[in-house]
Short mmCIF file of C-alpha atoms and ligand atoms in Angstrom, two decimals:
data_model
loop_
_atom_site.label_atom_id
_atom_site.label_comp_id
_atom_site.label_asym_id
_atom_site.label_seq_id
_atom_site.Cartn_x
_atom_site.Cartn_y
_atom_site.Cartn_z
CA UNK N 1 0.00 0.00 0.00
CA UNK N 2 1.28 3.46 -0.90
CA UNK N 3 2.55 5.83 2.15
CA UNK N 4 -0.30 8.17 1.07
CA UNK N 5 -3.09 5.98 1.37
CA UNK N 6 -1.75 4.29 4.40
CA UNK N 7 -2.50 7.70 6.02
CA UNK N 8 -5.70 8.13 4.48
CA UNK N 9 -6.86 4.95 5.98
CA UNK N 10 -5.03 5.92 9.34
CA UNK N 11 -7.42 8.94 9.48
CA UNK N 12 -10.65 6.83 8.77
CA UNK N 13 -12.98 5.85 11.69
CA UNK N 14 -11.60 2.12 10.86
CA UNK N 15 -7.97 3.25 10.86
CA UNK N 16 -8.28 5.40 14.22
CA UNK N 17 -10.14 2.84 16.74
CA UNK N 18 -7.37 0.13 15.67
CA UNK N 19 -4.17 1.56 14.47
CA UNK N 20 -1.73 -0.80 14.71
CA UNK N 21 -2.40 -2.89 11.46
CA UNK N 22 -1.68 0.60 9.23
CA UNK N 23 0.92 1.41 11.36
CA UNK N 24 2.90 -1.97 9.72
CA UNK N 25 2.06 -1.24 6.65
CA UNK N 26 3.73 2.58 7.04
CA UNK N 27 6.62 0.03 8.42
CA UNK N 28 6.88 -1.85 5.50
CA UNK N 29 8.24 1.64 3.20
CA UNK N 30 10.63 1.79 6.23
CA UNK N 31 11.01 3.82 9.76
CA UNK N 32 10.45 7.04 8.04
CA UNK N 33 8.27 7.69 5.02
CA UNK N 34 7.42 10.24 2.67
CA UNK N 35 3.68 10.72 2.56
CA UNK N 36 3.69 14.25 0.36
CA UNK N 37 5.59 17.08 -0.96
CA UNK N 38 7.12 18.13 2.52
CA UNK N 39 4.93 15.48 4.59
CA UNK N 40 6.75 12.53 6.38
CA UNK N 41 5.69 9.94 8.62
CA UNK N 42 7.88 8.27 11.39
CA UNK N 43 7.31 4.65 12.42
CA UNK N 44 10.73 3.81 13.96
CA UNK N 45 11.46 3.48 17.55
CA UNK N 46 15.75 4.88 17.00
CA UNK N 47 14.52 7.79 14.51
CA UNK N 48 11.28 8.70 16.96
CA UNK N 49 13.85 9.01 19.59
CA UNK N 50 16.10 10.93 17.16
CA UNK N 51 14.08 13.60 16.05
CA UNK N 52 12.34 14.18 19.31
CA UNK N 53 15.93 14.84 20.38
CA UNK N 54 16.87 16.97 17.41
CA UNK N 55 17.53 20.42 17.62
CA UNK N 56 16.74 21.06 14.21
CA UNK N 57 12.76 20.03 14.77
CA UNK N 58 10.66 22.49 17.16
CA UNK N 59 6.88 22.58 17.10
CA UNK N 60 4.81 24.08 14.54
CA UNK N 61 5.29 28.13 15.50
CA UNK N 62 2.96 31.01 14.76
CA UNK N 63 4.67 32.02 11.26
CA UNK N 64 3.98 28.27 10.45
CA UNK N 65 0.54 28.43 11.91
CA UNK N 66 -0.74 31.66 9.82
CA UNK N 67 1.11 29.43 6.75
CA UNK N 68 -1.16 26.09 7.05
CA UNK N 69 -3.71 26.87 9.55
CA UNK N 70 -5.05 30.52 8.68
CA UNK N 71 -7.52 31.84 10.93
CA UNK N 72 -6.40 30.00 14.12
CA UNK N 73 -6.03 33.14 16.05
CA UNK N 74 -9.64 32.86 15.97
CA UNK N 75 -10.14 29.73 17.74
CA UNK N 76 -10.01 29.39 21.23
CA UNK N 77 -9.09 25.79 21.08
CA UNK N 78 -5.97 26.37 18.81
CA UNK N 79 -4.83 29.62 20.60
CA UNK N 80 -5.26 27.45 24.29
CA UNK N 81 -2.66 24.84 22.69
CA UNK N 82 -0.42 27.10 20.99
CA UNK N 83 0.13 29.42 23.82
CA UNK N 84 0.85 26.38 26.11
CA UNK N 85 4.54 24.81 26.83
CA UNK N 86 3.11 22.34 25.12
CA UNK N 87 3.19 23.92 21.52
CA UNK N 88 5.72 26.56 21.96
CA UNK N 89 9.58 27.22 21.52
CA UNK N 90 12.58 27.98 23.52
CA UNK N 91 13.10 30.37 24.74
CA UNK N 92 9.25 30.72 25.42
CA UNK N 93 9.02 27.22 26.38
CA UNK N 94 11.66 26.79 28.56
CA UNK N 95 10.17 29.68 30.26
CA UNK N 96 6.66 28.49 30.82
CA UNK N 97 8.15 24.98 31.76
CA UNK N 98 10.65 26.09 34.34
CA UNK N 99 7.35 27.93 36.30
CA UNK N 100 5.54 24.59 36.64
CA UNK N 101 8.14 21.88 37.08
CA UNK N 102 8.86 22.96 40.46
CA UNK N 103 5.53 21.12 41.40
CA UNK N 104 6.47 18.05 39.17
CA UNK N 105 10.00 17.35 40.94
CA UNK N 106 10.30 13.20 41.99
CA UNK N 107 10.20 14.37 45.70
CA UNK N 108 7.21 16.00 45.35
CA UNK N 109 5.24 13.36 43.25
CA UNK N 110 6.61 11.05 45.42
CA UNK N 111 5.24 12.57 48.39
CA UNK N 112 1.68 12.19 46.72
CA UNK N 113 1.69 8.64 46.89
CA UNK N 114 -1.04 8.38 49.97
CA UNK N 115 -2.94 10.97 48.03
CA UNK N 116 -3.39 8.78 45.05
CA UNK N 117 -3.82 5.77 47.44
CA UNK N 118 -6.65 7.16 49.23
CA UNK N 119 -8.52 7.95 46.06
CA UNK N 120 -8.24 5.01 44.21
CA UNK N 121 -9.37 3.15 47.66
CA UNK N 122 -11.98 5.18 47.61
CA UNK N 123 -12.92 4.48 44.27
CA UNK N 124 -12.72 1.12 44.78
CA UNK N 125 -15.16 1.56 46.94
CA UNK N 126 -17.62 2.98 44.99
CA UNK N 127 -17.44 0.55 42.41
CA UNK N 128 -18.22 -2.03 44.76
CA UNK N 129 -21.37 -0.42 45.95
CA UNK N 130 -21.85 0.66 42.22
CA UNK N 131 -21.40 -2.98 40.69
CA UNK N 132 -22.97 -5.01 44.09
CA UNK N 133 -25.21 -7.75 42.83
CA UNK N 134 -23.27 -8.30 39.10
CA UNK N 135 -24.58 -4.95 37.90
CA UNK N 136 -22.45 -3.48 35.16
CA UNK N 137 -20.45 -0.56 36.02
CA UNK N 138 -18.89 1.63 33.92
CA UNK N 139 -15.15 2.07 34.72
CA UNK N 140 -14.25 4.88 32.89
CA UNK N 141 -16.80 7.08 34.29
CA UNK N 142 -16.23 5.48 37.92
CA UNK N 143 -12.64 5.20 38.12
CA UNK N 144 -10.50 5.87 35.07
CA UNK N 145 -11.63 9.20 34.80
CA UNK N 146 -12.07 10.14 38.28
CA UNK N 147 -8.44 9.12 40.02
CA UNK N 148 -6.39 11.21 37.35
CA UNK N 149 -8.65 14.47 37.61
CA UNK N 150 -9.49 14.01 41.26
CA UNK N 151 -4.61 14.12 41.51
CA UNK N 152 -4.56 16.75 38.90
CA UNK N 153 -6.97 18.90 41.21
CA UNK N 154 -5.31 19.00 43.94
CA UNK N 155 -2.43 19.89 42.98
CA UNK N 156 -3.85 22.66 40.80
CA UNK N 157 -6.08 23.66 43.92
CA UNK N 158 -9.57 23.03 41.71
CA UNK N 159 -12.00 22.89 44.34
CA UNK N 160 -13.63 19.28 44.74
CA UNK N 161 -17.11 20.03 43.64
CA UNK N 162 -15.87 20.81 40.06
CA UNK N 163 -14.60 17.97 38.87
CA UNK N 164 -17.03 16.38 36.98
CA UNK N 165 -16.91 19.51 35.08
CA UNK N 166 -13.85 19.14 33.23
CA UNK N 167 -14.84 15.60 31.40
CA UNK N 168 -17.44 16.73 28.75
CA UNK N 169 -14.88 20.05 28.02
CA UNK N 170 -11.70 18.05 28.00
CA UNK N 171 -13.00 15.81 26.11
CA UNK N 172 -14.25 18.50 23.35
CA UNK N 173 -11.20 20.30 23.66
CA UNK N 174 -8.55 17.56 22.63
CA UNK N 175 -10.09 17.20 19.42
CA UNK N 176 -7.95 19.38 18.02
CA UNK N 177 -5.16 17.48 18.63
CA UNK N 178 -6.00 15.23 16.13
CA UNK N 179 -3.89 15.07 12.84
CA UNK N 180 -6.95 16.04 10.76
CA UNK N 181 -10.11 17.77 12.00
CA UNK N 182 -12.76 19.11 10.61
CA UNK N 183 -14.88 22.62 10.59
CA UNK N 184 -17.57 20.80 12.87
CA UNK N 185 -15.28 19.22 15.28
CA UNK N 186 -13.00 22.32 15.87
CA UNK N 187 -16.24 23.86 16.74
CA UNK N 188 -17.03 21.80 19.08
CA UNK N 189 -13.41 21.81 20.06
CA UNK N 190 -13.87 25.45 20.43
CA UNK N 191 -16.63 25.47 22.68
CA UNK N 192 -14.94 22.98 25.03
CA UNK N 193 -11.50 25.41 24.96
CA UNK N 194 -14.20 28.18 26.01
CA UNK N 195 -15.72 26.80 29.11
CA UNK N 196 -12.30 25.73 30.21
CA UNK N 197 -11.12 29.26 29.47
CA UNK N 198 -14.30 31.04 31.47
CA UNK N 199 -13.65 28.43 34.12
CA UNK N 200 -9.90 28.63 34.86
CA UNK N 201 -10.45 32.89 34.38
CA UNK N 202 -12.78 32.83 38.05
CA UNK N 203 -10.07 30.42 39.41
CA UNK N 204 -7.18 32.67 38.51
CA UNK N 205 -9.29 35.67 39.57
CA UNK N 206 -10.67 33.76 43.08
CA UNK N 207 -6.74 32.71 43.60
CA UNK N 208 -5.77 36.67 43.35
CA UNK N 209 -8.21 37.46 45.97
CA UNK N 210 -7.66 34.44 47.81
CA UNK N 211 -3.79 33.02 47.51
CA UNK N 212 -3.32 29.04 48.12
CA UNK N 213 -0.17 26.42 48.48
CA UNK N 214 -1.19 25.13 45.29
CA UNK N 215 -0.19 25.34 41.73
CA UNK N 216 -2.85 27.77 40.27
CA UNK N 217 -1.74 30.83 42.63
CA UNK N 218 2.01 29.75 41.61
CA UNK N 219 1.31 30.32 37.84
CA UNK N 220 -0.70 33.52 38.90
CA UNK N 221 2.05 34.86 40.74
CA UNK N 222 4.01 33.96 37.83
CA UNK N 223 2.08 35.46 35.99
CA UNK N 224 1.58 39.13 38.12
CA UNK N 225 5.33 39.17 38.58
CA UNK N 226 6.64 39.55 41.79
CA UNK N 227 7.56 43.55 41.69
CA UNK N 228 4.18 44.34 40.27
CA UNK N 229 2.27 46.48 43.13
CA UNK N 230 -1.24 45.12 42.24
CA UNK N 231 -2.95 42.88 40.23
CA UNK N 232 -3.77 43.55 36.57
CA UNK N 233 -6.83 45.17 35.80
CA UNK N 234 -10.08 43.62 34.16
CA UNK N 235 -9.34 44.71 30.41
CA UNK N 236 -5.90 45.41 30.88
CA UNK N 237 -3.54 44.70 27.57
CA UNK N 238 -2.13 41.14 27.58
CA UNK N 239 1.97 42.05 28.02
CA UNK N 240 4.54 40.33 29.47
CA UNK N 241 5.33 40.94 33.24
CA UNK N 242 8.97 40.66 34.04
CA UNK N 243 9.55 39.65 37.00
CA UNK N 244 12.31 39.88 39.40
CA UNK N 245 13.94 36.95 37.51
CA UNK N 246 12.59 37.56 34.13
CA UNK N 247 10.57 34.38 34.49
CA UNK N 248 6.94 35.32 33.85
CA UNK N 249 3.82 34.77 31.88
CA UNK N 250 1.30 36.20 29.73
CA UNK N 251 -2.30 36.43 30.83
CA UNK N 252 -3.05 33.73 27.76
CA UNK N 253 -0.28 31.95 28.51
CA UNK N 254 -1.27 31.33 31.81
CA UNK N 255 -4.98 29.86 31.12
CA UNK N 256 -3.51 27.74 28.00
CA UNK N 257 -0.70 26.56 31.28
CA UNK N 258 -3.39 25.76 33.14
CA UNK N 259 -5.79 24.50 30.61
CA UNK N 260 -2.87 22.00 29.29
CA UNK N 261 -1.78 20.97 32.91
CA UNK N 262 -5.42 20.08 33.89
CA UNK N 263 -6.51 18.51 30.41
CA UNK N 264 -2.77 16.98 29.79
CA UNK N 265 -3.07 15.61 33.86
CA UNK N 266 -6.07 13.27 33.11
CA UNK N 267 -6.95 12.73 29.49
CA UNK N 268 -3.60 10.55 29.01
CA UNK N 269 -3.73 8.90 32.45
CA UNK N 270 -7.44 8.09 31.86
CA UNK N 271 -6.70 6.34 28.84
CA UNK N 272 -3.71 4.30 30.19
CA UNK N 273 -5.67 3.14 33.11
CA UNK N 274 -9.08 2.26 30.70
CA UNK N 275 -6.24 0.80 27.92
CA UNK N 276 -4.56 -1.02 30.64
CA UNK N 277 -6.96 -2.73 32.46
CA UNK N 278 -8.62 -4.16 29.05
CA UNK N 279 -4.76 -5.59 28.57
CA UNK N 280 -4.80 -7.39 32.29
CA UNK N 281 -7.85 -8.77 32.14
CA UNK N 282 -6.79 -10.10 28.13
CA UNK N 283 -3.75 -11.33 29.85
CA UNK N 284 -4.64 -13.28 33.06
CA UNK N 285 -2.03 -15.22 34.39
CA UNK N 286 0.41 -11.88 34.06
CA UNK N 287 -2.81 -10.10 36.20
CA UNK N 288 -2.54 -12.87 38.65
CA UNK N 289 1.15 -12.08 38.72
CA UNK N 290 0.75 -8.39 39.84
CA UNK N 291 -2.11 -9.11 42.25
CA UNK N 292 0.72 -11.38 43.99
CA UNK N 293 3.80 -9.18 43.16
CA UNK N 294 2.67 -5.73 43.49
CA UNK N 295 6.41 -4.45 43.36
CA UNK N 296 6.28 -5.62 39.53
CA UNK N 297 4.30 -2.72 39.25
CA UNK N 298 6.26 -0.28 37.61
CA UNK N 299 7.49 -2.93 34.48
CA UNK N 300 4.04 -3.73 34.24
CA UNK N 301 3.14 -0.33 34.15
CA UNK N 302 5.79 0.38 31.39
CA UNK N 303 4.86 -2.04 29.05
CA UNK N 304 1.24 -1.32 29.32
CA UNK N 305 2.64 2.47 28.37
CA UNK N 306 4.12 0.75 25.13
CA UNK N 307 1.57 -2.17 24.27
CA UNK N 308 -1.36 0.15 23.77
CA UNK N 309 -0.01 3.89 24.08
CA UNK N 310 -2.47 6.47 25.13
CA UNK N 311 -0.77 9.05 23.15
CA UNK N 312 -0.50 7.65 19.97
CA UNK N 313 1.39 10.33 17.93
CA UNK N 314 3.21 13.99 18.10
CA UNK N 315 4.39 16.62 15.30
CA UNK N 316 7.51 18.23 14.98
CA UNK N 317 8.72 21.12 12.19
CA UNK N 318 12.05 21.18 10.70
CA UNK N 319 14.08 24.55 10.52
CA UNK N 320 17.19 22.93 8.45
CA UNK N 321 17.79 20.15 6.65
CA UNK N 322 18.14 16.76 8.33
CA UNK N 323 19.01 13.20 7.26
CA UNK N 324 16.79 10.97 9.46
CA UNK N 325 15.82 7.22 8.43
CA UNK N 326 17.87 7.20 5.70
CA UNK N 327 16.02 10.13 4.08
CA UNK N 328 16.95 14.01 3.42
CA UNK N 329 13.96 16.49 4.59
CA UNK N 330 14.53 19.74 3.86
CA UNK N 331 13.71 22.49 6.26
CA UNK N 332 10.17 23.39 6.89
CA UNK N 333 9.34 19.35 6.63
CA UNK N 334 6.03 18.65 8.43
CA UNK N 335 6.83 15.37 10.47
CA UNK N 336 4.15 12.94 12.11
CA UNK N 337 5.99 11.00 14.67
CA UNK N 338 4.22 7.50 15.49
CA UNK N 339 5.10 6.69 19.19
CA UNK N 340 2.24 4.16 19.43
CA UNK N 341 4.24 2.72 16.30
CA UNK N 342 7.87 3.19 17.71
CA UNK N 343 6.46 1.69 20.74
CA UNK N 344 5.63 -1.80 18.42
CA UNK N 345 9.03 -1.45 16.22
CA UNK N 346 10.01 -4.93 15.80
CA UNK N 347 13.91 -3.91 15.81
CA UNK N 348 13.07 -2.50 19.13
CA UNK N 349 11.19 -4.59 20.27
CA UNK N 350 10.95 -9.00 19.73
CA UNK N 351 7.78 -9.88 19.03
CA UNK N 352 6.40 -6.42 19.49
CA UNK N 353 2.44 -7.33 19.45
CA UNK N 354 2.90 -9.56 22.44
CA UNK N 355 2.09 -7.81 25.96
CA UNK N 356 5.25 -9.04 27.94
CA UNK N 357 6.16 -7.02 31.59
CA UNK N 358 9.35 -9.06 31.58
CA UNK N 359 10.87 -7.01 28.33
CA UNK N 360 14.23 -6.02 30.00
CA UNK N 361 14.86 -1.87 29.40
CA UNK N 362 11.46 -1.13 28.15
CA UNK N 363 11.88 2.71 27.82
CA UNK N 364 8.73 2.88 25.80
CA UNK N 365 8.42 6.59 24.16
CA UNK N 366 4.77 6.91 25.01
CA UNK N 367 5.83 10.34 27.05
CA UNK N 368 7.77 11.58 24.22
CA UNK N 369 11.47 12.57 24.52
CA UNK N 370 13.91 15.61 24.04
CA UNK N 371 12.97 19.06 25.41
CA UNK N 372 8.63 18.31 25.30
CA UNK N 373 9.36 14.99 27.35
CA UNK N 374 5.97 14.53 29.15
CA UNK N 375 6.10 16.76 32.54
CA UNK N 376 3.57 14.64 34.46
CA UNK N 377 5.38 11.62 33.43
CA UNK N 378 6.56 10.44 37.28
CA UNK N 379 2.88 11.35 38.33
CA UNK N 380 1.18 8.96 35.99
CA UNK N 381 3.21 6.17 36.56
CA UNK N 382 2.48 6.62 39.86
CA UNK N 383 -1.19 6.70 39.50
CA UNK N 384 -1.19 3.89 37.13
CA UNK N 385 1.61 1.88 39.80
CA UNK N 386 -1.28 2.67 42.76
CA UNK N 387 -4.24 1.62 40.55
CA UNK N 388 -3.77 -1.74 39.18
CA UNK N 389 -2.22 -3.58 41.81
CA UNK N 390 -5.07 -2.11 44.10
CA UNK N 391 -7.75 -2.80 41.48
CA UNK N 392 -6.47 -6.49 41.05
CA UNK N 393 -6.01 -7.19 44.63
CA UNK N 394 -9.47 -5.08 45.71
CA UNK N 395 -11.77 -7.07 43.27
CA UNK N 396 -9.91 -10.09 42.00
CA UNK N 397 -13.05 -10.75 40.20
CA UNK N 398 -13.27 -7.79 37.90
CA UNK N 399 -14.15 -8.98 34.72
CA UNK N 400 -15.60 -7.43 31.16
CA UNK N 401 -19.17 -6.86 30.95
CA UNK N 402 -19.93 -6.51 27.13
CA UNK N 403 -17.39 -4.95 24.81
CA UNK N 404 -15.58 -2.10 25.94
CA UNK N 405 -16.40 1.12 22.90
CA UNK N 406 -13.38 2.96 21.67
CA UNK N 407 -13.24 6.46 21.00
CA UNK N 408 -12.82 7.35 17.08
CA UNK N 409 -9.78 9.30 17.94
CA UNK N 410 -6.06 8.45 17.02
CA UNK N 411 -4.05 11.17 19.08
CA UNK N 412 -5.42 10.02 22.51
CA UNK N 413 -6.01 6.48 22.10
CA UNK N 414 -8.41 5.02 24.61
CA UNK N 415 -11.94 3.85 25.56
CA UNK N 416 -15.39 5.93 25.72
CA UNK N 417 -17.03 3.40 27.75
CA UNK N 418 -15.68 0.16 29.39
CA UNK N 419 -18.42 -1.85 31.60
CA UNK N 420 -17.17 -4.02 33.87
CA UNK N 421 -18.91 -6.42 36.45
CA UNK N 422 -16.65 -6.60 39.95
CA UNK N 423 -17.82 -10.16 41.16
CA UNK N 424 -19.13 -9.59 44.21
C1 LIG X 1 3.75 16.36 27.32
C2 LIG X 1 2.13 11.81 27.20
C3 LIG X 1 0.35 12.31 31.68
C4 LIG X 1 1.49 16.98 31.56
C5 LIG X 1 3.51 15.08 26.94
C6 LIG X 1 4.00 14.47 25.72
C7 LIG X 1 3.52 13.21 25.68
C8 LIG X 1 2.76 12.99 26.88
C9 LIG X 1 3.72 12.19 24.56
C10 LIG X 1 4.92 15.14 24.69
C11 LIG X 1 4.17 15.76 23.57
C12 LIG X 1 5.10 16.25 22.49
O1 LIG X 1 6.30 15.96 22.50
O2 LIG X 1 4.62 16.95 21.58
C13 LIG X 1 1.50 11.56 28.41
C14 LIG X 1 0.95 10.28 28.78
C15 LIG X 1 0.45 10.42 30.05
C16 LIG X 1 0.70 11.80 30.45
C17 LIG X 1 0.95 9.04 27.91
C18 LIG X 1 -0.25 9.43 30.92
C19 LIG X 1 -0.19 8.14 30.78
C20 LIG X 1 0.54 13.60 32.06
C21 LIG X 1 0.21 14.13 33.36
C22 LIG X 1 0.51 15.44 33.33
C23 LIG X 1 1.06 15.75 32.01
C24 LIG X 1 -0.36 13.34 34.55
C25 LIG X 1 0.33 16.36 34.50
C26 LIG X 1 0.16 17.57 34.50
C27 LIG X 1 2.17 17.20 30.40
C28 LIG X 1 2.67 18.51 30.00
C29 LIG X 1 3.32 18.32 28.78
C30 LIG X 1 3.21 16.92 28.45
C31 LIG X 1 2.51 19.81 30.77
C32 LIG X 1 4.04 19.39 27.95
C33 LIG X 1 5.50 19.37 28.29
C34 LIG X 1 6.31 20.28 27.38
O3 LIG X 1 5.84 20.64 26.31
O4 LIG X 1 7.41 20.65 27.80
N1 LIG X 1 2.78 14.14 27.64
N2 LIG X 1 1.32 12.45 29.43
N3 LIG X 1 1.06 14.60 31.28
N4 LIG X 1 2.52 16.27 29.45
FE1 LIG X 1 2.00 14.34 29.50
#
């Protein structure tokens, strides 16, 4: 099959809920392949790595943005990406990332262990009460989604109560991180990037009034700069605010922060806790292992990250000319890069379709690599290290109830609705 149509059928409803068949036949032109004019796709686990790495790729920037996407100052789902870490530059980026990795260090995720213990117990809880009797219980709505918002809260300082919020919106929202999307689905994309923009405005503004130990008033503060006398104005220009240390941020820079930590904190974890508990229960005797063995945990956890990725792919834009997979791309090359396909690269990987916790050096690049390496990284192991031990030990019973319904999305790979029975 040519490159081209590969893609085309990687984009189709078919080609989105199960991947992983295209992604070999991308494999088969080699680890990188040209799929248009300046269009190339990455499939390789060594030139994923690379060009993640490369200083010669950087996201797609706002020149490049006005070039292929015109109009996307317009949207408020675009402009809440692009003016996150997530989608800028250095310097910019290694601004905005500086300001919030002081909350992401490995002392302090560490130190949130009992948090994330006492929710997921919790949880647990629920579900039993929830699924008493055989009745089916959905567990992306009763656990999946609520452990990684109910962390990602707290350490932003979202108040309790408005958590179930942030589902519907997030959800919305991360539609335009898909490779191809269309008018109808960036509205709705848009209108999801909207609430979350209203709602994270009254947080900033109740956090001004009202300041907290928690992330939110850190990025505000950030954000007011420490020499300024007073808080900004309502309708006051968006500038940059130096601060003593000329670390600071802009006022959209600090709701697309906060909008990307809260939305980046659970959509991925949801999906690798949904995506990995379909894989234990397909995989018993391994399960059975963990529930013994819950130090195995974090190789389990790994290759769960690699067998079915939640993030399934990243972009990167050349500024020179490179020579990656054998190939020369000149500068301004468009690159997809595959990491749910690195993730299966046979080279990489023996027998990559086979869910194994025993790989040795699993280093799976579901987090990305180079400068945009994931941030929360650390805290979603953790989470996902807490869960399924817990889970597996908690209800040793858990079983499928009916077939679990993907999402039609490739980006972030995972389930929409996963009923499960939890045999008591
Ligand atoms: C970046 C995956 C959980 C926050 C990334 C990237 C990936 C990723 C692949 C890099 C994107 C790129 O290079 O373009 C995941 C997965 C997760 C997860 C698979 C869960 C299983 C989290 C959590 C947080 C988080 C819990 C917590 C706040 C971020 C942030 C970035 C990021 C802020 C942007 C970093 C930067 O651009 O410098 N994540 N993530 N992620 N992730 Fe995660």
């Amino acid at each position: 099959m040519d490159p081209a149509d590969a893609l085309a059928l990687l984009m189709s409803p078919a080609g989105r809920v199960d991947p992983y068949p295209t992604y070999e036949r991308l494999r088969a032109h080699g680890p990188v392949v040209q799929a248009g004019p300046v269009f190339y796709v990455v499939t390789g686990y060594a030139e994923a790595d690379a060009i993640l790495r490369d200083a010669r790729f950087g996201v797609m920037d706002d020149g490049l943005r006005d070039q292929f996407m015109p109009g996307w100052r317009e949207s408020p789902a675009v402009l809440s990406i692009s003016r996150s870490m997530l989608r800028t530059n250095p310097p910019d980026h290694s601004r905005m990332r500086r300001l919030a990795a002081g909350a992401f260090t490995p002392r302090r995720i560490a130190a949130m262990r009992d948090v994330v213990q006492a929710q997921a117990d919790d949880l647990v809880d629920r579900l039993l009460a929830g699924g008493r009797g055989g009745a089916p219980v959905d567990f992306m709505a009763e656990f999946a989604y609520p452990l990684p918002v109910g962390v990602i809260c707290a350490l932003l300082g979202v108040p309790a109560a408005d958590r179930p919020l942030f589902r519907r919106w997030a959800t919305d929202l991360t539609g335009v991180l898909e490779p191809e999307i269309t008018a109808d689905e960036l509205a709705v994309a848009d209108r999801g990037a909207g609430e979350l923009r209203a709602y994270f405005t009254e947080l900033v503004a109740a956090r001004r009034r009202a300041p907290a130990d928690d992330l939110t008033t850190a990025l505000v503060q950030a954000h007011d700069g420490h020499n300024s006398a007073s808080a900004p104005q309502d309708g006051a220009p968006d500038r940059m605010r130096a601060d003593a240390d000329g670390e600071s941020l802009s006022g959209d820079e600090l709701l697309a922060n906060l909008i990307v930590l809260l939305v980046a904190g659970f959509e991925t974890t949801t999906n690798l806790l949904g995506n990995g508990l379909v894989a234990l229960l397909d995989h018993p005797d391994a399960a059975a292992t963990l529930r013994e063995h819950p130090e195995f945990a974090p190789g389990y956890v790994d290759e769960l990250l690699r067998y079915d990725s939640p993030v399934q792919l990243t972009s990167r834009m050349s500024t020179e000319p490179s020579r990656h997979g054998g190939l020369d791309l000149p500068p301004e090359s468009w690159v997809i890069v595959m990491l749910g396909a690195a993730n299966r690269d046979p080279r990489r990987y023996p027998e990559p379709a086979r869910f194994d916790p025993w790989r040795p050096q699993i280093h799976p690049l579901s987090f990305g690599a180079g400068p945009h390496y994931c941030l929360g990284a650390a805290l979603a192991r953790l989470e996902a290290q807490v869960a399924f031990p817990l889970l597996l030990r908690r209800l040793p019973g858990l079983a499928l109830a009916g077939a679990p319904e993907r999402r039609v999305r490739l980006t972030l790979r995972g389930y929409a609705t996963l009923p499960v029975t939890v045999g008591r």
